[in-house]
CSV table of C-alpha atoms in Angstrom, one decimal:
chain,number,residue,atom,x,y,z
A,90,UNK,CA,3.7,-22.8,-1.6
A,91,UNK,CA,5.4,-19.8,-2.1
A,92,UNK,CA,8.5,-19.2,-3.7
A,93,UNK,CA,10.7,-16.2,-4.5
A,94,UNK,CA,12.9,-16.0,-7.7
A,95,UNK,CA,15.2,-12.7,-8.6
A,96,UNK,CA,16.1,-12.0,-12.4
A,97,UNK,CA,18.8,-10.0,-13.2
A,98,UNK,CA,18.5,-7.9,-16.9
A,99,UNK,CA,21.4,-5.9,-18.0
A,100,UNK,CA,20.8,-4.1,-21.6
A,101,UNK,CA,22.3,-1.1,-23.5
A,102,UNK,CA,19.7,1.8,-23.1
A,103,UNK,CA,20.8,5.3,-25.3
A,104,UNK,CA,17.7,7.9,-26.0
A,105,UNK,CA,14.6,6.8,-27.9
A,106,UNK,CA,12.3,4.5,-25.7
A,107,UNK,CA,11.5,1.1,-26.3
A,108,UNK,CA,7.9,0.3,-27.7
A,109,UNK,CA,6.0,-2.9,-27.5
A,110,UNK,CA,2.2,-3.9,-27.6
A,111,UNK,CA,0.6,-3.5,-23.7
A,112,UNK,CA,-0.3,-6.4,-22.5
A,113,UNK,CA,-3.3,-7.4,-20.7
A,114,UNK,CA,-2.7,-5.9,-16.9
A,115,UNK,CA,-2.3,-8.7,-14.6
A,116,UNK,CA,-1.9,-6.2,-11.8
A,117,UNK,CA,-4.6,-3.8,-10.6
A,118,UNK,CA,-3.6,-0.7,-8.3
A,119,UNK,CA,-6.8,0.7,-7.2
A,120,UNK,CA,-7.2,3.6,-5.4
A,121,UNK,CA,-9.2,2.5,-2.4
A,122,UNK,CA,-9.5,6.4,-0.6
A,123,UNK,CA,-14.0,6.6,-0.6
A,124,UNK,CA,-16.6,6.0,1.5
A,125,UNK,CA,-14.4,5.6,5.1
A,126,UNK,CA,-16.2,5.7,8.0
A,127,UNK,CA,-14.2,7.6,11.5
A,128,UNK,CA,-14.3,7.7,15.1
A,129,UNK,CA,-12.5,9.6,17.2
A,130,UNK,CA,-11.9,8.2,20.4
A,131,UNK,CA,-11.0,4.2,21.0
A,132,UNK,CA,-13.3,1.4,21.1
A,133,UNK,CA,-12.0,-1.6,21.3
A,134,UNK,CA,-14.7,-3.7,20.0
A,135,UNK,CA,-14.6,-1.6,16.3
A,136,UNK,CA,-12.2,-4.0,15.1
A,137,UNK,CA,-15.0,-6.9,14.8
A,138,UNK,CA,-17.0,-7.3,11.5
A,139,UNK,CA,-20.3,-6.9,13.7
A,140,UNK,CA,-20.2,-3.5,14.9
A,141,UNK,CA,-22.6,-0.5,14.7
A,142,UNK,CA,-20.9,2.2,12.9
A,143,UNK,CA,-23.7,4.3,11.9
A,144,UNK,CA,-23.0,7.4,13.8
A,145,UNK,CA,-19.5,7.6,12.7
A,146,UNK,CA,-18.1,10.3,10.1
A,147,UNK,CA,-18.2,9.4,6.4
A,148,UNK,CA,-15.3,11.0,4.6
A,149,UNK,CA,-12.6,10.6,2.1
A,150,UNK,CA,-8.9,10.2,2.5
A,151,UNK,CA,-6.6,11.5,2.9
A,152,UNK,CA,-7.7,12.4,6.2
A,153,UNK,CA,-5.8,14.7,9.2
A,154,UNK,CA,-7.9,14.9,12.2
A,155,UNK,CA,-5.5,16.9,14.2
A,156,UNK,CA,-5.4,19.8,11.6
A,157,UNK,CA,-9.7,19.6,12.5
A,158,UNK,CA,-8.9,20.7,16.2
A,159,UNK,CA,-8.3,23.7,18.0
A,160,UNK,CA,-5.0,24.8,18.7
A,161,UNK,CA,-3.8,25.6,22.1
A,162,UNK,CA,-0.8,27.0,23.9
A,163,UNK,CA,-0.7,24.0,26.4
A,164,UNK,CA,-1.3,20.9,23.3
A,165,UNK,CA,1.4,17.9,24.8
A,166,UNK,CA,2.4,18.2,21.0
A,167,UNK,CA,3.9,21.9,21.6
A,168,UNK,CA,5.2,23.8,18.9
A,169,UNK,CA,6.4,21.0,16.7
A,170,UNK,CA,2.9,19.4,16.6
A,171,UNK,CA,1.4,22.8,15.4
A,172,UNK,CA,-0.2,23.2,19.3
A,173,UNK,CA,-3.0,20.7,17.6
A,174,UNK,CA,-5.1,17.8,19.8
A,175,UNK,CA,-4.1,14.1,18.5
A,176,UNK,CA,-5.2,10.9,20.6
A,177,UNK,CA,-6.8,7.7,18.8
A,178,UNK,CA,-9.2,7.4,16.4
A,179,UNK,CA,-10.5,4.7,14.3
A,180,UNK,CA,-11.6,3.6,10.6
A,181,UNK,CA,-13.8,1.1,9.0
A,182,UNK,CA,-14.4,0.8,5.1
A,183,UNK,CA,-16.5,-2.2,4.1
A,184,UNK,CA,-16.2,-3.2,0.3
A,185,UNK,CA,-17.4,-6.1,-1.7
A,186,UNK,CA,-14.9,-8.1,-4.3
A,187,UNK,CA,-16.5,-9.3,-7.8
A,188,UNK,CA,-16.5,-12.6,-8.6
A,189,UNK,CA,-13.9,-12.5,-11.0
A,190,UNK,CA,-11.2,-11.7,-8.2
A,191,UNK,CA,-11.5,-15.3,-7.0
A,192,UNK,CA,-8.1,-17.5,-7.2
A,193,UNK,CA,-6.1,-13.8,-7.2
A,194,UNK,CA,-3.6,-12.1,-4.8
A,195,UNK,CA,-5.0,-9.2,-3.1
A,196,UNK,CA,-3.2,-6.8,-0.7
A,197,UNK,CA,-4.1,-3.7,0.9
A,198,UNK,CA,-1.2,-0.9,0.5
A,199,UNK,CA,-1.3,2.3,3.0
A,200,UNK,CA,1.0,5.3,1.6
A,201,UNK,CA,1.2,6.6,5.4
A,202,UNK,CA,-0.9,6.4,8.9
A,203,UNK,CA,0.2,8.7,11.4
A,204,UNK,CA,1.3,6.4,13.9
A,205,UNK,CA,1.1,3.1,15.5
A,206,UNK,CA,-0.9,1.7,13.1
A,207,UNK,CA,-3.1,-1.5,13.6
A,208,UNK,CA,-5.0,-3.6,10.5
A,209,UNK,CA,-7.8,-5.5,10.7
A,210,UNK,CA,-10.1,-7.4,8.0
A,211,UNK,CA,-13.1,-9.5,9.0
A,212,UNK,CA,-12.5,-9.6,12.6
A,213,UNK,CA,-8.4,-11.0,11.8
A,214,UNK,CA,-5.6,-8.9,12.9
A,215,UNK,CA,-3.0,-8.4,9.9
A,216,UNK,CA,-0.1,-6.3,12.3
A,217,UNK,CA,1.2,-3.0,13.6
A,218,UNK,CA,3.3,-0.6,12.0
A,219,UNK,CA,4.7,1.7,14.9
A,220,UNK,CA,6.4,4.4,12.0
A,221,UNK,CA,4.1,7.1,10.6
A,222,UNK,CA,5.8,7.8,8.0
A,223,UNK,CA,6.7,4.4,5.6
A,224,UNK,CA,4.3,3.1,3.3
A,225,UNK,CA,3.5,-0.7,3.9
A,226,UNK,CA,1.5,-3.7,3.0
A,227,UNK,CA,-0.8,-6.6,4.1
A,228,UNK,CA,-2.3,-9.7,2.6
A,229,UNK,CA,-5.8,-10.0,2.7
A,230,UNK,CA,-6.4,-13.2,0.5
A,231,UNK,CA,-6.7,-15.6,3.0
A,232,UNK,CA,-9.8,-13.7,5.0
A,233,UNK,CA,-11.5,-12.4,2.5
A,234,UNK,CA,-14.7,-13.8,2.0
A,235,UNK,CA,-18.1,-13.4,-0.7
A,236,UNK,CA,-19.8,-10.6,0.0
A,237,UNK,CA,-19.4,-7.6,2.3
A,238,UNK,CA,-15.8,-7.3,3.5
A,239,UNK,CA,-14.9,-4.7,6.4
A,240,UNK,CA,-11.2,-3.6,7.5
A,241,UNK,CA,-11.1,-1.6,10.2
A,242,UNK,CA,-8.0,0.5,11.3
A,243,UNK,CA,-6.8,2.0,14.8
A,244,UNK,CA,-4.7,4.8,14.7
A,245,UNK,CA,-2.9,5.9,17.9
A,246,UNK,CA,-0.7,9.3,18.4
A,247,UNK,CA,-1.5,9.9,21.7
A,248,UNK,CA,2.2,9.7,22.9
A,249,UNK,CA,3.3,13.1,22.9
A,250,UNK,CA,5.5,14.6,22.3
A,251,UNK,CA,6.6,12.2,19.4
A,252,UNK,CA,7.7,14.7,16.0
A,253,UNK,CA,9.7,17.6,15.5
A,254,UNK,CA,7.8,19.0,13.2
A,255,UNK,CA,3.8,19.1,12.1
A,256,UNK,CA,2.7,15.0,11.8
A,257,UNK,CA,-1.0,14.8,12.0
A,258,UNK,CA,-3.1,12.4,12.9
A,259,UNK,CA,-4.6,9.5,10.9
A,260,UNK,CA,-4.4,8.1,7.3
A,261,UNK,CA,-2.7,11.1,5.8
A,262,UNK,CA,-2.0,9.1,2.6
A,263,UNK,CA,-3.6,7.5,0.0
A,264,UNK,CA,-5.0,3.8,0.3
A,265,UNK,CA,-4.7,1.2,-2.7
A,266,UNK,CA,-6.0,-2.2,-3.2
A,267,UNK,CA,-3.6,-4.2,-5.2
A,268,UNK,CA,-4.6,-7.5,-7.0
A,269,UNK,CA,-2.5,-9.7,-8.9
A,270,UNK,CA,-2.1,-13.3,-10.2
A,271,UNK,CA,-0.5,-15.7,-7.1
A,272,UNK,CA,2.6,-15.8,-9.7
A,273,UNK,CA,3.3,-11.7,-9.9
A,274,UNK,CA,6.3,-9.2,-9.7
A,275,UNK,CA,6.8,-8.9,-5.8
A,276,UNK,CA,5.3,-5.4,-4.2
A,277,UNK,CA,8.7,-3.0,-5.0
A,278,UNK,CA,10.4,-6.0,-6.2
A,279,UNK,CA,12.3,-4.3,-9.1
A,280,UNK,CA,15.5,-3.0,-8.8
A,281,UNK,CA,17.0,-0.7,-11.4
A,282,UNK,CA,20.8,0.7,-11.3
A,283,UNK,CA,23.0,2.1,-13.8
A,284,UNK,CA,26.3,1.0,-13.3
A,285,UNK,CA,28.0,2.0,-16.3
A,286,UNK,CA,27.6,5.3,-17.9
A,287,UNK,CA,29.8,7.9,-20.1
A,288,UNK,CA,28.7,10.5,-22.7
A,289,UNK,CA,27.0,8.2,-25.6
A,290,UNK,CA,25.5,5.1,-23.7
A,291,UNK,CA,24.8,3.8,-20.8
A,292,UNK,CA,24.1,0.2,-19.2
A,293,UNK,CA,21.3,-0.4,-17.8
A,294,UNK,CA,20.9,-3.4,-14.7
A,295,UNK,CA,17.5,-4.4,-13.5
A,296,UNK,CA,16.9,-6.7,-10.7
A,297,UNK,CA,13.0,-8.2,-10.8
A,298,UNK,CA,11.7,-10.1,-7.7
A,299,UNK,CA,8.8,-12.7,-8.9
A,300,UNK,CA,7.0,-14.5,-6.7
A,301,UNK,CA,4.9,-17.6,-6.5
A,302,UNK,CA,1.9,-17.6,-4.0
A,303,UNK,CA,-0.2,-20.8,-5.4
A,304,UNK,CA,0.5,-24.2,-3.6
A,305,UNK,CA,2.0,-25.3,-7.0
A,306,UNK,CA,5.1,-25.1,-8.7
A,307,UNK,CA,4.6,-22.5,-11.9
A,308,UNK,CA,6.0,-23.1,-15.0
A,309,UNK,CA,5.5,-20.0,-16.1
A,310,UNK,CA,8.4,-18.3,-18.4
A,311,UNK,CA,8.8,-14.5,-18.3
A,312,UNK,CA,10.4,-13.2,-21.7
A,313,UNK,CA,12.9,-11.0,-21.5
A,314,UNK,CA,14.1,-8.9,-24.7
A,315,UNK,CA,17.6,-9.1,-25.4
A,316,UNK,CA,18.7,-4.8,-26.5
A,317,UNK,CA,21.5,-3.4,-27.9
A,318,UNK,CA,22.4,0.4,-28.9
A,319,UNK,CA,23.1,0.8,-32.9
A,320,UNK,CA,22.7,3.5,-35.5
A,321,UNK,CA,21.5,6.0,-32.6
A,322,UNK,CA,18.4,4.2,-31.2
A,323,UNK,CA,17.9,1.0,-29.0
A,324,UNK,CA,16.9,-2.2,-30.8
A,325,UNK,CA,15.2,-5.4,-29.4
């Protein structure tokens, strides 16, 4: 069952920041960029879990392969695409989870991939993203399984030309695997505005998207402070 629920906070904000005890984290953002392995060139079977990837590159991201190629007058990419080779290459990473990840939500979140992006993990496709230049997400809870893991990503920018300006090729951005309880704050699901501001205060409106991925209903409460400006600092 999933279910989506927005809260809307609106509190006085002037100056000093507001100080509380952390909390435990109930949301991990790990930085998943080590230990890649790359092709370049396509091969269609190198989305499947069983695959022989031992002669493939080992690197770290971010990674460009067009800025590792030789630059020529006649590149389809012409002067926009620095006169660099692009094409289709490939990734694979394969990770193992602790036990203690078992009943979370976990997610794998790409800054940027330069372009036409496809995700998979264990052998299951999880989509496209044709733009190379927005970040975007994909749940991998239900096909992730105990013991070795393996995404695999196809990269293809071998429609040229496609930029006016320098692009690269591949995962130019970082990688992060995200893991939170099935009843989290939604992936950018808060919303902050001002809407009313002058010289000595100003409101402050925050919009918080939480959602519910168990198959039960939560009855979880989130507690929200209630703030007000006096005496020159913020009080809760």
């Amino acid at each position: 069952m999933r279910k989506t629920i927005i809260i809307t906070l609106l509190f006085a904000f002037f100056g000093n920041a507001i100080y509380a005890t952390p909390p435990r984290p109930s949301r991990y953002h790990l930085l998943f960029d080590s230990s890649w392995k790359f092709f370049l060139g396509d091969d269609t079977s190198a989305s499947k879990t069983v695959f022989n990837d031992n002669s493939w590159r080992l690197l770290d991201l971010p990674h460009d392969w067009s800025i590792e190629g030789e630059f020529k007058k006649d590149a389809p990419t012409g002067g926009g695409g620095g006169y660099l080779p692009t094409g289709i290459g490939w990734y694979r990473k394969e990770f193992m989870l602790p036990s203690s990840v078992r009943g979370k939500q976990v997610s794998i979140q790409f800054d940027g991939v330069y372009m036409n992006s496809e995700v998979w993990i264990n052998g299951h496709y999880l989509g496209k993203r044709p733009n190379g230049y927005i970040s975007f997400v994909y749940d991998l809870t239900p096909y992730l399984i105990k013991g070795k893991n393996t995404l695999a990503v196809r990269v293809d920018n071998s429609e040229q030309p496609n930029s006016r300006w320098y692009s690269g090729s591949g995962i130019y951005r970082h990688v992060w695997l995200n893991i939170t309880n099935p009843v989290h704050i939604a992936q950018w699901g808060t919303y902050i505005a001002t809407p009313n501001v002058d010289s000595s205060s100003a409101a402050v409106a925050i919009k918080t998207k939480i959602e519910n991925n168990s198959r039960e209903i939560s009855n979880d409460r989130l507690s929200i402070p209630h703030c007000s400006y006096k005496h020159h600092r913020t009080v809760c």
